[in-house]
Short mmCIF file of C-alpha atoms in Angstrom, two decimals:
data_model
loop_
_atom_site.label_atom_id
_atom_site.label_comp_id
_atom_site.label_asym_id
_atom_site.label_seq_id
_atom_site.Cartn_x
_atom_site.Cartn_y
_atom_site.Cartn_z
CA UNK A 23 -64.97 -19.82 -168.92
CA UNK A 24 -67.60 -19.36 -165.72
CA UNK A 25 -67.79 -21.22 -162.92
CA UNK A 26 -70.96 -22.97 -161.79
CA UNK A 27 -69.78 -21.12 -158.28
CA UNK A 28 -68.01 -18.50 -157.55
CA UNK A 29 -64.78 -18.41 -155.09
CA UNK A 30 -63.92 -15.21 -152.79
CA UNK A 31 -60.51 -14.11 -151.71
CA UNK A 32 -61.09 -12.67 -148.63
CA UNK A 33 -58.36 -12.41 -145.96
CA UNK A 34 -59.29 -12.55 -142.36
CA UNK A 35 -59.44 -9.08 -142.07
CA UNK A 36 -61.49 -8.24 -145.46
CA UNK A 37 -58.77 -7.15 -147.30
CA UNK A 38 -55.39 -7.58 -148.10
CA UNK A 39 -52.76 -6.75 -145.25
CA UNK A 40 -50.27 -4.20 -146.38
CA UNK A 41 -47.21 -2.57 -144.48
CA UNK A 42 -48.69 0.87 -143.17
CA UNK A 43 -45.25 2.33 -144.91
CA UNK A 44 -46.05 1.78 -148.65
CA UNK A 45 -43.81 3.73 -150.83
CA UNK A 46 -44.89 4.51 -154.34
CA UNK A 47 -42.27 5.14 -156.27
CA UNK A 48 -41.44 3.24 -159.77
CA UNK A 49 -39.17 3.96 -161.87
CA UNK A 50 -37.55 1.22 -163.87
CA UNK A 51 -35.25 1.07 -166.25
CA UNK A 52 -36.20 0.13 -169.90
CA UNK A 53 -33.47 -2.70 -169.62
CA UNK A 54 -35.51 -5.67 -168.13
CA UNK A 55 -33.24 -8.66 -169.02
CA UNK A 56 -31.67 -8.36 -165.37
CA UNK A 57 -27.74 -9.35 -164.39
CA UNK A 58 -26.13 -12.70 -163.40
CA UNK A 59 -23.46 -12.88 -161.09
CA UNK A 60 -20.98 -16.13 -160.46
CA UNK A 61 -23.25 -18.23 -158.13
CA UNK A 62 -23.41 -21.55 -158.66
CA UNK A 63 -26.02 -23.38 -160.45
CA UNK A 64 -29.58 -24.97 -159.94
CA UNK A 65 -29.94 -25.18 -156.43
CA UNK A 66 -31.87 -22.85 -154.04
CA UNK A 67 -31.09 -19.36 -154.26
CA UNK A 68 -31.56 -16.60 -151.54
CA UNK A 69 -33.08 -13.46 -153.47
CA UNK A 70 -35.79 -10.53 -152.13
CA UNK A 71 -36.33 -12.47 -148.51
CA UNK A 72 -37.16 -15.70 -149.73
CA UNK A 73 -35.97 -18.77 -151.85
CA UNK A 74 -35.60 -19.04 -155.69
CA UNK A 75 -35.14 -22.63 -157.32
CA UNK A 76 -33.82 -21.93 -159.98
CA UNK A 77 -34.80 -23.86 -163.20
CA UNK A 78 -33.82 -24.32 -166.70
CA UNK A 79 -31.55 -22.29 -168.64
CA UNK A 80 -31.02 -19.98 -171.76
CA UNK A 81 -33.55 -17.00 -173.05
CA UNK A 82 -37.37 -17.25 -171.58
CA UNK A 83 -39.49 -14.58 -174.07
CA UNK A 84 -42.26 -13.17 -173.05
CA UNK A 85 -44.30 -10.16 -173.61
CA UNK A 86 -47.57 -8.46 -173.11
CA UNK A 87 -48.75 -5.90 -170.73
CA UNK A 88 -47.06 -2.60 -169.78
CA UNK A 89 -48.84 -1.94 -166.60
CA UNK A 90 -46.88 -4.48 -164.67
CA UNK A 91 -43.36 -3.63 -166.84
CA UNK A 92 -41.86 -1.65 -163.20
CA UNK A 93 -43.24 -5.26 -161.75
CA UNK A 94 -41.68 -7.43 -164.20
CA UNK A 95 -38.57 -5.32 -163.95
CA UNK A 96 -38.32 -6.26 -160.47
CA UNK A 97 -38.85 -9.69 -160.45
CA UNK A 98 -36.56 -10.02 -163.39
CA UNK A 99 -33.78 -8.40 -161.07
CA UNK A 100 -34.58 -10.84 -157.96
CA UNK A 101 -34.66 -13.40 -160.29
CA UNK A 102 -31.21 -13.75 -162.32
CA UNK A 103 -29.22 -12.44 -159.26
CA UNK A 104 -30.28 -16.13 -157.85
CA UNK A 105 -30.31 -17.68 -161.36
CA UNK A 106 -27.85 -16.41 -163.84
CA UNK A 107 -28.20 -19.33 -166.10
CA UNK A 108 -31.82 -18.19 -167.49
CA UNK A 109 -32.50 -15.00 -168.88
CA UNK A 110 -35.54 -13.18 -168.70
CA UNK A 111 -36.51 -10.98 -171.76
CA UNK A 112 -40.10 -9.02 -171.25
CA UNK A 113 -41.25 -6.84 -173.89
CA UNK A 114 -43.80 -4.20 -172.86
CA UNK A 115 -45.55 -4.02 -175.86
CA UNK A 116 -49.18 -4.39 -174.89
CA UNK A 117 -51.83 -7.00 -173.77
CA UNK A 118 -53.24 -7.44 -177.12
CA UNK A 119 -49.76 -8.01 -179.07
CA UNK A 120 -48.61 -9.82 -176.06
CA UNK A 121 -51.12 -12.25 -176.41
CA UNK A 122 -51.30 -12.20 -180.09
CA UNK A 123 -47.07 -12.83 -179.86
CA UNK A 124 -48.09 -15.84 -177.31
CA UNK A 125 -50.96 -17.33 -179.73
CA UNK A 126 -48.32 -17.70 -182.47
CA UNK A 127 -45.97 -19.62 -180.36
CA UNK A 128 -43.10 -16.43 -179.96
CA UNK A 129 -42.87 -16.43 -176.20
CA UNK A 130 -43.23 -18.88 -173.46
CA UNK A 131 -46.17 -16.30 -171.99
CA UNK A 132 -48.23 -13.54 -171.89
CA UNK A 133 -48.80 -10.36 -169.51
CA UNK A 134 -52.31 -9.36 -170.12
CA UNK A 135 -54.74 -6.78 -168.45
CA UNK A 136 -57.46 -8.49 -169.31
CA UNK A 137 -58.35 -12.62 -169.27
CA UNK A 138 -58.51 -14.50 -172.45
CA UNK A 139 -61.30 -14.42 -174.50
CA UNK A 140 -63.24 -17.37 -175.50
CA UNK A 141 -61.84 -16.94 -179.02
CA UNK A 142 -58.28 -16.87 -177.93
CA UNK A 143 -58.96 -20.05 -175.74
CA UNK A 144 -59.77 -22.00 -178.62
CA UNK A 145 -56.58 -20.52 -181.20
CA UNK A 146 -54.02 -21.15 -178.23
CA UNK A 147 -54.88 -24.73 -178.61
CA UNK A 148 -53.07 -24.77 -181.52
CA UNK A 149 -49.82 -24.02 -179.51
CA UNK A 150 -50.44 -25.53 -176.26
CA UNK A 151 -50.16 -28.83 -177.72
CA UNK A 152 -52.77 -31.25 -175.65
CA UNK A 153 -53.56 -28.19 -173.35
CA UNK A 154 -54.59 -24.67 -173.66
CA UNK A 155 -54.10 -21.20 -172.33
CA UNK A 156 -54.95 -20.00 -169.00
CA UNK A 157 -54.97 -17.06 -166.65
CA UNK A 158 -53.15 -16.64 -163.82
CA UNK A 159 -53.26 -13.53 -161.54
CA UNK A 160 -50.07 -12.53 -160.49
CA UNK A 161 -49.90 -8.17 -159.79
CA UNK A 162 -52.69 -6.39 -158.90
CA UNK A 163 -53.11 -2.00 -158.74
CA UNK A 164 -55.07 0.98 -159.38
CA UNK A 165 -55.92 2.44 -162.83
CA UNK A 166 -55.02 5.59 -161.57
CA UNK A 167 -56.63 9.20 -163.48
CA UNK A 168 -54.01 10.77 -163.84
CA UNK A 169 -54.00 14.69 -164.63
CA UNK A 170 -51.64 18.07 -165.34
CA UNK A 171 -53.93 21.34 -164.23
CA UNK A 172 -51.45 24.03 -163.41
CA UNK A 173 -52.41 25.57 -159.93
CA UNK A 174 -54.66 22.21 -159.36
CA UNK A 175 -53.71 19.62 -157.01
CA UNK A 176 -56.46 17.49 -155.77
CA UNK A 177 -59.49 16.55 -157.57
CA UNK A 178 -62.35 14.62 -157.46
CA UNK A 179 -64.54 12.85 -160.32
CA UNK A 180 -67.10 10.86 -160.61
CA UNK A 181 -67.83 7.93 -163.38
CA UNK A 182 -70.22 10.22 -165.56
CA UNK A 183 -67.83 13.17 -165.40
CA UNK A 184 -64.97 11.39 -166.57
CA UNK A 185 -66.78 9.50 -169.29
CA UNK A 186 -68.40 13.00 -170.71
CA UNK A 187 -64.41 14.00 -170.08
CA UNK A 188 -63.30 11.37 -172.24
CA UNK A 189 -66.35 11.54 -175.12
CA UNK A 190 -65.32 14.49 -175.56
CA UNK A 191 -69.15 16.19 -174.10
CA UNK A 192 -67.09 18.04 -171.39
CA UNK A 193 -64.35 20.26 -172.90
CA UNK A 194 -62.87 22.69 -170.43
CA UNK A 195 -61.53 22.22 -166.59
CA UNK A 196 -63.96 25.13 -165.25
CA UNK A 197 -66.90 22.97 -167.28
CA UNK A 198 -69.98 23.26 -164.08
CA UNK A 199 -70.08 19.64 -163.75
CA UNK A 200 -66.71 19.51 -162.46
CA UNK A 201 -66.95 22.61 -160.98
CA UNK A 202 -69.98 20.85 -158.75
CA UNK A 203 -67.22 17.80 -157.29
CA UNK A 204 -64.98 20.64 -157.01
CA UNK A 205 -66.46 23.24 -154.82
CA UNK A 206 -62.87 24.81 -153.65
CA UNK A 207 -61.00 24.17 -156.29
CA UNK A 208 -60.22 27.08 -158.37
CA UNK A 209 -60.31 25.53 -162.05
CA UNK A 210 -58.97 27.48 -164.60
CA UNK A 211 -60.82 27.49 -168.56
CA UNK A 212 -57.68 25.53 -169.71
CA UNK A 213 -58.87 23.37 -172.39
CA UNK A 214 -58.82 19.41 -171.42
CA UNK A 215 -57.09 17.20 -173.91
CA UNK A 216 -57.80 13.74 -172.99
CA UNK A 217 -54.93 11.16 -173.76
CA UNK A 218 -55.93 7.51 -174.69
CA UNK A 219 -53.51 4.41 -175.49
CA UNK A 220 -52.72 3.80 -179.05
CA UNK A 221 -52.16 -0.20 -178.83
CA UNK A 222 -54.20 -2.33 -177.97
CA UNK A 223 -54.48 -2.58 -173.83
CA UNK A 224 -55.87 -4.48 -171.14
CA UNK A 225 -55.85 -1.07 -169.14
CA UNK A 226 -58.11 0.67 -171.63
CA UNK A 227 -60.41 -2.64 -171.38
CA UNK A 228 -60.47 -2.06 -167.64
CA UNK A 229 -60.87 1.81 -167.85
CA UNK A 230 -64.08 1.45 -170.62
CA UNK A 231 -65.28 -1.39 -168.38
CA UNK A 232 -65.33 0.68 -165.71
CA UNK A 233 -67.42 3.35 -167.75
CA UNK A 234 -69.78 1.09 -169.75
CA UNK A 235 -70.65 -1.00 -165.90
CA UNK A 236 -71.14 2.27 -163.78
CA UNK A 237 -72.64 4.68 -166.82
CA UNK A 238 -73.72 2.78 -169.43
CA UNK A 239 -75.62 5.87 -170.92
CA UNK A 240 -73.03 8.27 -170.79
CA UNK A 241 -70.30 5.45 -172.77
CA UNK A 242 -72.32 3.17 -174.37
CA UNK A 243 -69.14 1.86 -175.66
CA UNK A 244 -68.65 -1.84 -174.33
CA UNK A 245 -64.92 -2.92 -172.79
CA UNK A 246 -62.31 -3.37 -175.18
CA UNK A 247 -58.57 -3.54 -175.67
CA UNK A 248 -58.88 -0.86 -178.81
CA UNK A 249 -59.82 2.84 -177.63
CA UNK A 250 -63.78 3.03 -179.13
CA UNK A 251 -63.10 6.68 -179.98
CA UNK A 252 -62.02 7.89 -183.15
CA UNK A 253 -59.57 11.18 -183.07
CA UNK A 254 -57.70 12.53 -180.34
CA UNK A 255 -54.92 12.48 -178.36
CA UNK A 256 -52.77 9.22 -178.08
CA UNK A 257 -49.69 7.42 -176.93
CA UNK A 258 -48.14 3.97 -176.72
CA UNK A 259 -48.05 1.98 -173.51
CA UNK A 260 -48.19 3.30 -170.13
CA UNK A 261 -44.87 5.20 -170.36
CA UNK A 262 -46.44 6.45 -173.47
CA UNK A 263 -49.24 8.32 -172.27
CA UNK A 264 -47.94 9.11 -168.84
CA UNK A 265 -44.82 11.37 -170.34
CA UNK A 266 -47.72 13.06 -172.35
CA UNK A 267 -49.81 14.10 -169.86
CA UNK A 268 -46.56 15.49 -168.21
CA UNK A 269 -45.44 17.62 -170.79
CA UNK A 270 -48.86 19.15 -171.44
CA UNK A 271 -51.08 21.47 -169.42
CA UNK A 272 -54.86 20.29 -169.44
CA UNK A 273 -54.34 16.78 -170.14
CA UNK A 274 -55.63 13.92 -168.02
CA UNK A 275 -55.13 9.79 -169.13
CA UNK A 276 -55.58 6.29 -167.56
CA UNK A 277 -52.61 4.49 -166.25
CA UNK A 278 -51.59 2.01 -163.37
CA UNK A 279 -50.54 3.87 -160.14
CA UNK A 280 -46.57 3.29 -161.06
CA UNK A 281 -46.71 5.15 -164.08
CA UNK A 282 -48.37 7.98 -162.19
CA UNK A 283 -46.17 8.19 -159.12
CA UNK A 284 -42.80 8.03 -161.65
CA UNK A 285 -43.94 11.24 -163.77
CA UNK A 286 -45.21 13.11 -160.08
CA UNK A 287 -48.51 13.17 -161.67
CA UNK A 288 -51.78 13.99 -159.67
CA UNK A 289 -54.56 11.53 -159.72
CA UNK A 290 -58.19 12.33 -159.68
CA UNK A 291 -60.01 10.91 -156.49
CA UNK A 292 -63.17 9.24 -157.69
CA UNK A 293 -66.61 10.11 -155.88
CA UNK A 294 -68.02 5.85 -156.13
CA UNK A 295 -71.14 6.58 -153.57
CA UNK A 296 -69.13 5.81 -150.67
CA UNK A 297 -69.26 8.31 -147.89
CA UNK A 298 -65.68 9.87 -149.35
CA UNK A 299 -63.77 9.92 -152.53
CA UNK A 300 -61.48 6.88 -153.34
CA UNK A 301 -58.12 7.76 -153.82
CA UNK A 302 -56.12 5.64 -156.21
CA UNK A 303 -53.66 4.00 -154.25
CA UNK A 304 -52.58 0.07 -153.60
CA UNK A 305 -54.35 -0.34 -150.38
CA UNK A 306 -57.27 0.99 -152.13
CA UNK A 307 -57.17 -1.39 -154.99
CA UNK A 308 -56.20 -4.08 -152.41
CA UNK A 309 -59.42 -3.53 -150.90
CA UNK A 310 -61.10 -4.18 -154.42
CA UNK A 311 -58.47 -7.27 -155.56
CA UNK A 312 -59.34 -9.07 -152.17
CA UNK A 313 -63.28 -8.76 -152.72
CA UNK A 314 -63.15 -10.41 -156.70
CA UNK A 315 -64.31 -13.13 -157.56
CA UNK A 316 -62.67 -15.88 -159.22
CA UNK A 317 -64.78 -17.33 -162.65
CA UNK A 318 -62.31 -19.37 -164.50
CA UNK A 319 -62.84 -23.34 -164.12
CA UNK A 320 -59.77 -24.64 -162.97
CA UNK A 321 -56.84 -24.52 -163.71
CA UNK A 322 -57.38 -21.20 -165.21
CA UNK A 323 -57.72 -18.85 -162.73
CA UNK A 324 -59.96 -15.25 -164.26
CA UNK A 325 -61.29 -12.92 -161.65
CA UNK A 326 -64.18 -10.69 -161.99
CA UNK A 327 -64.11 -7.33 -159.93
CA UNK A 328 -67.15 -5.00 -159.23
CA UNK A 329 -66.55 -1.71 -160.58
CA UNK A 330 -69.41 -0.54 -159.51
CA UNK A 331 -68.56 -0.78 -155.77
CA UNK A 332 -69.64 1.55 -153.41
CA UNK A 333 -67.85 -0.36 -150.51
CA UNK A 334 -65.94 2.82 -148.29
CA UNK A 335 -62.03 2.41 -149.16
CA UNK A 336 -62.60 0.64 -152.42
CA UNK A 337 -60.61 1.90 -155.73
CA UNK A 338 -63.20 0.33 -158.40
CA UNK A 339 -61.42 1.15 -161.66
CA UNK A 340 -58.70 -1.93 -160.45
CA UNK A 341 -57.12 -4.29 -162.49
CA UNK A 342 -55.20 -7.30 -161.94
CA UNK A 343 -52.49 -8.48 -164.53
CA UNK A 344 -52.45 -12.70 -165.73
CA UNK A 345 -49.68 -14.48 -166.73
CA UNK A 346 -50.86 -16.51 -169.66
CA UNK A 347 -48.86 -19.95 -170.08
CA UNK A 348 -50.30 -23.28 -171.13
CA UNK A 349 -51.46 -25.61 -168.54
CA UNK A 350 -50.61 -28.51 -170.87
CA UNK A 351 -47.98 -28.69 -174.11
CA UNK A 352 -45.75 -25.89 -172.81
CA UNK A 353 -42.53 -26.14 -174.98
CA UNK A 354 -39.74 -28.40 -173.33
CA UNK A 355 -37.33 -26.08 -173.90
CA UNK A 356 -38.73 -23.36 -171.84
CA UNK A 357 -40.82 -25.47 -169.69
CA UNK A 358 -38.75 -25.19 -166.32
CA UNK A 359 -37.69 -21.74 -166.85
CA UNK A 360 -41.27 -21.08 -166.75
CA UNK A 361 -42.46 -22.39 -163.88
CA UNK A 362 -39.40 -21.51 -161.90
CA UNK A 363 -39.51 -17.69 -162.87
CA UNK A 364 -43.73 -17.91 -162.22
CA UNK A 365 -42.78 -19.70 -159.04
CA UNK A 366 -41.06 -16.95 -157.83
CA UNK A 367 -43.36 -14.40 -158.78
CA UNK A 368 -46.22 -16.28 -156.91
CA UNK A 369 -44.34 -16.37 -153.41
CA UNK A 370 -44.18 -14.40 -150.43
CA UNK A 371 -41.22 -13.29 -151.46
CA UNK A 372 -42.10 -11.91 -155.34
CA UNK A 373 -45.06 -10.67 -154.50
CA UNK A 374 -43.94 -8.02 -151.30
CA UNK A 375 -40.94 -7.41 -153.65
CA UNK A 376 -43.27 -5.51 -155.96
CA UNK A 377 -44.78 -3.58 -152.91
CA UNK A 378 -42.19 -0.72 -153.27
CA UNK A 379 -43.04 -0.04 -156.67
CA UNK A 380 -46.51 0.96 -156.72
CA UNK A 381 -48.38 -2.85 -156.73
CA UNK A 382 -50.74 -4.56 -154.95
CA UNK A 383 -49.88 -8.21 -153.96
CA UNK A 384 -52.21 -10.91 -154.10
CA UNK A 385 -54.35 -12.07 -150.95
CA UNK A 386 -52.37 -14.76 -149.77
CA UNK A 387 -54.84 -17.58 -150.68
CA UNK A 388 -55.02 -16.52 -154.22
CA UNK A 389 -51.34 -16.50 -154.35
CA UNK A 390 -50.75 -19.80 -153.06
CA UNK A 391 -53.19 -21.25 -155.57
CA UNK A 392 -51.74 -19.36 -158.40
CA UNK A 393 -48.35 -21.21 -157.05
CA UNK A 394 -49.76 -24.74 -156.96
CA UNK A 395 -50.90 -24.09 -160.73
CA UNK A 396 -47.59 -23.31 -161.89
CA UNK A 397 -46.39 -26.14 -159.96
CA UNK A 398 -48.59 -28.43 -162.61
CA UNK A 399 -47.45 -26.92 -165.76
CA UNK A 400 -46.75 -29.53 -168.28
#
């Protein structure tokens, strides 16, 4: 899956440009199949700014990742207002099932965290008759740390303090090593009940990637879907583990910015090196997204990010979500409903409609060659 060399997406500027207005709110419903209404059909479509061509017809099933759900959500609602002939039915469930769902030929494609492994390259071959399974970046954001400490509104952490957090090592909010990020905070002995996913996620692969790059000795644990931790606190999907760490004093998870900013959460700023804390916000992960590097050979399209940067303004734990469809052997039946939906998540137009709920769109180079893949699905 590497490259012999590796491609940038830099924009002019460095990083990505973003309206100075960002709001970040989500909030989504958990009914994702979108509405019709009585316009015509095929044809061009006005929707979110921009142009849908609309594309095949029936149910397109996919599943996969519930970081980019609120995403999804929205994209879904752009989409069948312009194309009320196809209906699109995402199921959060999960990067691991999602791809596991895609592998046994239940849904057109994926929404993973994380890229394919080498493993699941080969198996999709089985259903991507002729072709295989590749990775395309579509919706980029922050793993936010996200926390509820009564009386305690801004924090910082840095990657050893949240992985002796999360092992367990460090057990109350007033413990001296948070204490030391914290000079003026006034942290209480509450006890800290750490909240991991329960299903297999791309975000916990990010978050333990995050920890195993930057402090390998403190989680020796390498990345992985699966939490590496037996015991604890848990909850499924994003929505999962964000309504627990509402409802309970002390506890702190990992989830993408959305999730966060929907349950009025506070997130933990992380001390990286740079001369001030990162916050976790979409410029911020913009700023790491734009940066990455790409190390799929074509057509697939897997990044790599550093999460060990120190660059000023950079959120390192930041993870961008693939699509995974077949570049070859897609099923006929879902074949343009596919690449018109993708289509319209790659353009200008999907990917500032996802602004306003707490994602960061891809550079603009990036997006247009994520576009121009889709374009050659067979």
């Amino acid at each position: 899956m590497k490259s012999q060399s590796k491609i940038r997406y830099r924009t002019a500027a460095g990083i990505l440009a973003l309206s100075s207005a960002l709001v970040l709110s989500a909030c989504g419903s958990d009914d994702n199949s979108g509405s019709g209404d009585d316009k015509a059909k095929g044809g061009d479509k006005s929707a979110a700014g921009g142009e849908i061509k609309c594309g095949g017809s029936g149910e397109l099933l996919a599943s996969g990742a519930s970081s980019q759900d609120n995403a999804v959500q929205q994209w879904v609602a752009d989409y069948q207002a312009a194309c009320p002939d196809v209906t699109v039915n995402y199921k959060p469930v999960g990067s691991g099932a999602g791809i596991e769902e895609f592998l046994n030929g239940q849904t057109a494609f994926a929404g993973s965290d994380s890229a394919l492994e080498p493993e699941e390259v080969e198996k999709s071959k089985k259903v991507c008759s002729g072709g295989q399974g590749i990775n395309l970046p579509m919706v980029g954001g922050p793993v936010a740390i996200a926390y509820h400490l009564e009386g305690v509104d801004e924090l910082v952490l840095d990657a050893e303090t949240l992985a002796n957090v999360f092992n367990g090592e460090i057990k109350q909010w007033n413990d001296e090593a948070i204490a030391k990020l914290n000079p003026d905070a006034e942290l209480p002995d509450t006890k800290i009940q750490p909240v991991h996913r329960s299903d297999e996620s791309g975000t916990t692969e990010n978050f333990t990637a995050y920890l195993n790059t930057v402090v390998k000795d403190a989680w020796p644990d390498e990345a992985d879907k699966k939490w590496p931790i037996e015991g604890g606190q848990a909850a499924t999907g994003s929505a999962g583990v964000s309504s627990q760490v509402k409802q309970t004093d002390g506890a702190i998870s990992y989830m993408e910015i959305s999730h966060a900013e929907s349950n009025d959460l506070s997130t933990v700023k992380l001390d990286t090196g740079a001369s001030e804390p990162v916050e976790a916000t979409v410029e911020n992960a913009s700023q790491a997204i734009a940066v990455g590097e790409r190390v799929g050979q074509a057509p697939d399209m897997a990044l790599e990010l550093d999460y060990a940067t120190k660059e000023e303004g950079a959120y390192p734990i930041t993870l961008v979500t693939y699509e995974i469809a077949c570049d070859k052997g897609n099923k006929p039946e879902s074949l343009d409903a596919v690449k018109s939906f993708l289509a319209y998540t790659a353009s200008e137009a999907g990917q500032q409609s996802i602004v306003d709920v707490g994602y960061a769109p891809l550079p603009a180079e990036m997006a247009a060659e994520v576009a121009k893949t889709v374009d050659s699905l067979s």
